[in-house]
Coordinates of C-alpha atoms in Angstrom, one line a residue:
M1 CA 47.4 63.3 33.5
E2 CA 49.3 59.9 33.7
T3 CA 47.9 57.1 30.9
V4 CA 46.1 54.3 32.5
K5 CA 46.5 51.1 30.7
A6 CA 46.3 47.4 31.8
A7 CA 50.0 45.7 31.7
P8 CA 50.6 42.2 29.9
S9 CA 51.5 39.8 32.3
E10 CA 55.3 39.7 31.5
E11 CA 55.7 43.5 32.6
I12 CA 56.8 44.3 36.0
L13 CA 54.1 45.4 38.2
L14 CA 54.2 47.6 41.3
Q15 CA 52.4 48.4 44.3
L16 CA 50.2 51.8 44.1
P17 CA 52.1 54.4 46.1
N18 CA 50.2 55.0 49.6
E19 CA 49.4 58.5 48.4
L20 CA 47.8 57.4 45.0
R21 CA 46.2 54.4 46.9
Q22 CA 44.4 56.9 49.3
E23 CA 43.7 58.8 46.5
L24 CA 42.0 56.1 44.5
L25 CA 40.2 54.8 47.8
E26 CA 38.2 58.4 48.4
Q27 CA 37.4 58.4 44.5
L28 CA 35.8 54.9 45.2
H29 CA 33.9 55.6 48.2
E30 CA 32.6 58.8 46.7
L31 CA 30.9 56.4 44.1
P32 CA 27.2 56.8 44.7
S33 CA 25.0 53.9 45.8
N34 CA 24.5 51.4 42.9
P35 CA 21.4 52.3 40.6
T36 CA 20.3 48.6 41.0
H37 CA 19.8 48.7 44.5
L38 CA 18.3 52.2 44.5
E39 CA 15.8 50.7 42.0
Q40 CA 15.0 47.8 44.0
L41 CA 14.2 49.7 47.0
T42 CA 12.0 52.2 45.0
E43 CA 10.0 49.5 43.6
D44 CA 9.2 47.7 47.1
F45 CA 8.9 50.9 49.0
T46 CA 6.3 52.0 46.6
S47 CA 4.7 48.6 46.9
F48 CA 4.8 48.8 50.9
F49 CA 4.1 52.0 51.6
D50 CA 1.1 52.4 49.5
S51 CA -0.2 48.9 51.0
W52 CA 0.3 50.9 54.8
D53 CA -1.1 53.8 53.7
Q54 CA -4.4 52.5 51.8
R55 CA -4.8 50.1 54.8
Y56 CA -4.3 52.9 57.5
C57 CA -6.8 55.3 55.4
A58 CA -9.2 52.5 55.5
T59 CA -9.2 51.6 59.0
D60 CA -10.2 53.4 62.4
T61 CA -6.9 54.7 63.3
S62 CA -6.8 54.2 67.0
P63 CA -3.5 54.0 69.0
N64 CA -4.8 50.7 69.7
W65 CA -4.7 49.5 66.1
N66 CA -3.0 46.0 65.8
I67 CA 0.1 46.1 64.5
E68 CA 0.1 42.7 63.2
G69 CA -0.2 42.9 59.6
C70 CA -0.1 46.3 59.2
G71 CA 2.7 46.5 57.0
N72 CA 4.2 49.9 58.8
V73 CA 7.7 48.3 59.2
W74 CA 10.2 47.5 56.3
I75 CA 13.5 45.6 57.1
I76 CA 16.4 46.3 54.7
V77 CA 19.1 43.7 54.7
G78 CA 22.5 44.3 53.2
A79 CA 25.3 42.0 53.4
S80 CA 27.7 44.0 55.0
T81 CA 26.6 46.6 57.9
S82 CA 27.8 49.4 55.7
D83 CA 25.5 48.5 52.9
S84 CA 22.1 49.2 54.4
P85 CA 23.3 53.0 55.6
M86 CA 24.9 54.3 52.3
V87 CA 21.7 53.1 49.8
I88 CA 19.2 54.0 52.4
A89 CA 20.7 57.7 52.8
D90 CA 20.9 57.8 49.2
F91 CA 17.2 56.4 48.5
I92 CA 15.6 58.7 51.1
Q93 CA 17.4 62.0 49.5
D94 CA 15.8 60.9 46.2
L95 CA 12.1 60.2 47.8
A96 CA 12.0 63.3 50.0
D97 CA 11.1 66.5 48.6
S98 CA 12.5 70.0 49.6
S99 CA 10.5 69.7 52.9
Y100 CA 12.1 66.6 53.6
Q101 CA 8.5 65.1 53.5
Y102 CA 7.1 62.7 51.5
K103 CA 3.6 62.7 50.0
K104 CA 3.2 65.2 52.8
L105 CA 4.6 63.1 55.3
P106 CA 7.6 64.2 57.4
I107 CA 10.5 61.8 57.1
Q108 CA 12.8 61.6 60.5
S109 CA 15.5 60.0 60.1
C110 CA 17.9 58.6 63.0
Q111 CA 21.1 60.8 63.2
Y112 CA 24.2 59.3 64.4
G113 CA 27.0 60.9 66.3
S114 CA 29.0 58.1 68.3
R115 CA 27.8 54.9 68.7
P116 CA 25.4 55.0 72.2
G117 CA 26.7 53.2 75.1
N118 CA 25.0 50.2 76.6
N119 CA 23.1 52.3 79.2
E120 CA 22.0 54.7 76.3
L121 CA 20.6 52.7 74.1
R122 CA 16.9 53.1 75.2
K123 CA 17.6 56.4 75.5
Y124 CA 19.4 57.4 72.5
L125 CA 16.0 56.1 70.5
Q126 CA 13.5 57.8 73.0
T127 CA 15.4 61.1 72.1
Q128 CA 15.0 60.3 68.4
F129 CA 11.5 58.7 68.2
G130 CA 10.1 58.8 71.5
H131 CA 7.6 61.3 70.8
R132 CA 4.8 61.9 68.1
L133 CA 6.3 63.5 64.5
P134 CA 3.7 66.0 64.0
S135 CA 3.1 67.9 60.6
P136 CA 0.7 70.7 60.0
E137 CA -0.6 68.3 57.1
S138 CA -0.3 64.9 58.4
D139 CA -0.9 63.1 61.7
R140 CA 1.5 60.1 60.3
A141 CA 5.2 60.1 59.7
I142 CA 8.1 58.2 58.0
A143 CA 11.0 57.2 60.3
V144 CA 14.2 55.8 59.4
I145 CA 16.8 54.1 61.3
P146 CA 19.4 53.5 58.4
C147 CA 22.0 51.4 60.8
L148 CA 20.1 49.1 63.5
E149 CA 23.5 47.7 64.6
N150 CA 23.9 51.2 66.6
H151 CA 20.7 50.2 68.8
F152 CA 22.3 46.8 70.1
L153 CA 24.9 45.2 71.7
R154 CA 25.6 41.3 71.6
N155 CA 25.5 41.0 75.6
I156 CA 23.0 40.3 78.3
D157 CA 21.7 43.9 78.7
G158 CA 22.4 44.9 74.9
L159 CA 19.2 44.3 73.7
E160 CA 17.3 47.1 75.5
G161 CA 17.2 49.4 73.0
I162 CA 15.7 46.6 70.6
D163 CA 13.0 46.0 73.2
Y164 CA 11.9 49.6 73.4
L165 CA 12.2 49.9 69.7
R166 CA 9.8 46.7 69.4
D167 CA 7.6 47.3 72.4
S168 CA 6.9 51.2 72.1
L169 CA 7.6 52.5 68.8
L170 CA 6.9 49.8 65.9
T171 CA 3.5 49.3 67.6
D172 CA 2.8 53.0 66.8
T173 CA 1.1 52.3 63.2
S174 CA 0.8 56.0 62.1
I175 CA 4.5 55.8 61.7
F176 CA 6.0 54.0 58.3
W177 CA 9.4 52.3 59.5
I178 CA 12.4 52.1 57.3
I179 CA 15.3 50.1 59.1
G180 CA 18.5 49.2 57.8
V181 CA 20.3 46.0 59.4
G182 CA 23.6 43.8 58.2
Q183 CA 22.8 40.4 57.0
V184 CA 25.0 38.9 60.5
A185 CA 22.8 41.3 62.6
W186 CA 19.5 40.5 61.3
Q187 CA 20.3 36.7 61.8
Y188 CA 21.8 37.3 65.2
L189 CA 18.1 39.4 65.9
Q190 CA 16.0 36.9 64.3
A191 CA 17.7 34.0 66.9
I192 CA 17.2 36.0 70.0
S193 CA 14.1 38.4 69.5
A194 CA 10.7 38.7 68.0
L195 CA 11.7 41.5 65.9
E196 CA 11.1 39.9 62.3
S197 CA 7.4 39.2 63.5
Y198 CA 6.8 42.9 63.7
S199 CA 7.4 43.2 59.7
D200 CA 5.7 41.9 56.7
H201 CA 8.1 43.4 54.5
V202 CA 12.1 42.7 54.3
T203 CA 14.0 43.5 51.4
H204 CA 17.4 41.6 50.6
L205 CA 20.1 44.0 48.9
E206 CA 20.4 42.1 45.6
K207 CA 23.7 40.8 44.9
L208 CA 25.4 42.4 41.8
S209 CA 26.5 40.9 38.8
G210 CA 29.8 41.7 36.7
E211 CA 28.0 43.8 34.1
Q212 CA 26.0 45.9 37.0
L213 CA 29.8 46.2 38.7
E214 CA 31.2 47.4 35.1
Q215 CA 28.5 50.2 34.7
W216 CA 29.0 51.2 38.4
F217 CA 33.0 51.6 38.5
K218 CA 32.7 53.2 34.8
A219 CA 33.1 56.7 36.3
V220 CA 36.4 55.6 37.5
T221 CA 37.4 53.5 34.9
T222 CA 36.7 56.2 32.5
E223 CA 38.4 59.0 34.5
L224 CA 41.8 57.1 34.9
D225 CA 41.6 55.7 31.4
I226 CA 41.9 52.0 32.3
S227 CA 41.8 49.6 29.9
F228 CA 42.1 45.6 30.2
K229 CA 44.0 44.2 28.0
S230 CA 44.8 41.4 30.1
S231 CA 42.7 39.7 32.9
S232 CA 42.6 40.5 36.8
L233 CA 41.6 38.1 39.6
R234 CA 42.5 34.9 37.6
A235 CA 39.9 34.8 35.2
E236 CA 40.3 32.6 32.5
P237 CA 38.6 33.8 29.2
S238 CA 36.4 30.9 27.8
D239 CA 34.3 33.0 25.5
N240 CA 36.5 34.8 22.6
D241 CA 33.7 36.9 22.2
L242 CA 34.1 38.7 25.8
S243 CA 36.7 41.3 26.1
W244 CA 39.2 41.4 29.0
R245 CA 37.3 44.3 30.8
T246 CA 34.1 42.1 30.8
Q247 CA 36.0 39.1 31.9
Y248 CA 37.7 41.3 35.0
F249 CA 34.1 42.2 36.1
K250 CA 32.7 38.8 35.7
S251 CA 35.7 37.9 37.8
L252 CA 35.1 40.9 40.1
A253 CA 31.2 39.6 40.9
R254 CA 32.4 36.3 41.6
E255 CA 35.1 36.9 44.0
S256 CA 32.9 39.9 45.9
K257 CA 30.1 37.5 45.8
G258 CA 28.1 40.4 44.5
V259 CA 28.7 42.8 47.3
D260 CA 29.6 46.3 46.2
A261 CA 31.5 47.0 49.6
V262 CA 33.5 44.0 49.1
A263 CA 34.0 44.7 45.4
V264 CA 35.5 48.3 46.1
Q265 CA 38.3 46.5 48.1
L266 CA 39.1 44.0 45.5
F267 CA 38.9 46.7 42.6
L268 CA 41.4 48.6 44.5
E269 CA 43.7 45.6 45.5
T270 CA 43.9 44.6 41.8
L271 CA 45.4 48.1 40.7
Q272 CA 49.0 48.1 39.9
L273 CA 51.8 50.1 38.5
R274 CA 53.6 49.4 35.4
E275 CA 56.6 51.1 33.8
E276 CA 56.0 52.5 30.3
T277 CA 57.7 50.7 28.1
A278 CA 58.9 51.5 24.4
E279 CA 56.0 50.6 22.8
D280 CA 54.1 53.0 24.8
N281 CA 56.6 55.9 24.1
E282 CA 56.3 55.0 20.1
T283 CA 52.8 56.8 20.2
K284 CA 53.9 59.8 21.6
E285 CA 55.1 62.5 19.4
L286 CA 58.1 64.3 20.9
S287 CA 59.5 67.3 19.7
E288 CA 63.3 67.5 19.2
E289 CA 63.8 70.0 22.0
E290 CA 62.1 67.7 24.4
S291 CA 64.6 66.4 26.6
P292 CA 64.4 62.7 27.7
R293 CA 62.7 61.4 30.6
E294 CA 64.8 61.5 34.0
H295 CA 62.6 59.3 35.5
P296 CA 60.1 56.3 34.5
T297 CA 56.5 57.1 34.2
Y298 CA 53.8 54.7 35.2
A299 CA 50.5 53.7 34.4
L300 CA 47.6 51.7 36.1
S301 CA 46.8 48.2 35.6
G302 CA 44.1 46.0 36.4
A303 CA 46.4 43.1 37.7
E304 CA 46.1 39.5 39.8
S305 CA 46.4 40.2 43.4

């Protein structure tokens, strides 16, 4: 295993080889959803679901029960298209029991293959949710659409799926809906549809701090034994009590605007290789029989991009 350290600024830094870059990218993509977001969703879900559950049980639950104010639609807005589907998937996995139920209510999550074509937007939702979700224990259910962007297109005919969702599906108050969408798409839908009026509950995923990002990346930085002797992302240390590592992740949070998907890409971009120096080798005990290295060795470095 190569030693991984941060390089002083005067050392020569090299770009990551494509193979190593791809390996690191795969490791970063395997990171679980940030605990901050999972905690946020768990707290909001408990409040919103319990409110809907209590109102439903206290109401004459006929199919004509007024949708307005019933609280059966929860919108989760991520900073990007990729944010909400990942965290929702992990959240539902934690929420569901072994029978894929929560409090004996079946959970049905939209299964994505390829994105539906323009003429298939409504049909796709009908296939997924256009029937009742029966359960031996309950006449209610939880329905999940992790990525609302897959169900509309930005053209004159592209809102057929949204219209069907709004007018035919969300009006079934026996279903608690969990819907994920990116910030840009949500702003677009707010401008051209009345979808927002069907939801009393909208959660915007929190922006992450440097400390939260540092904890999230800890599995990767620990495995690679990355140390930070100089700062990345042009951080200027203003407090002597703050370590270079802390300064790095503080800068990462600032440059990524607290968006985890952006932070992953910036983190990868700031990693470079350096050739090990004689100072590094002084710490290594070499036996007399060991021959000198024929090729230089390298270490990962959190460096400026």
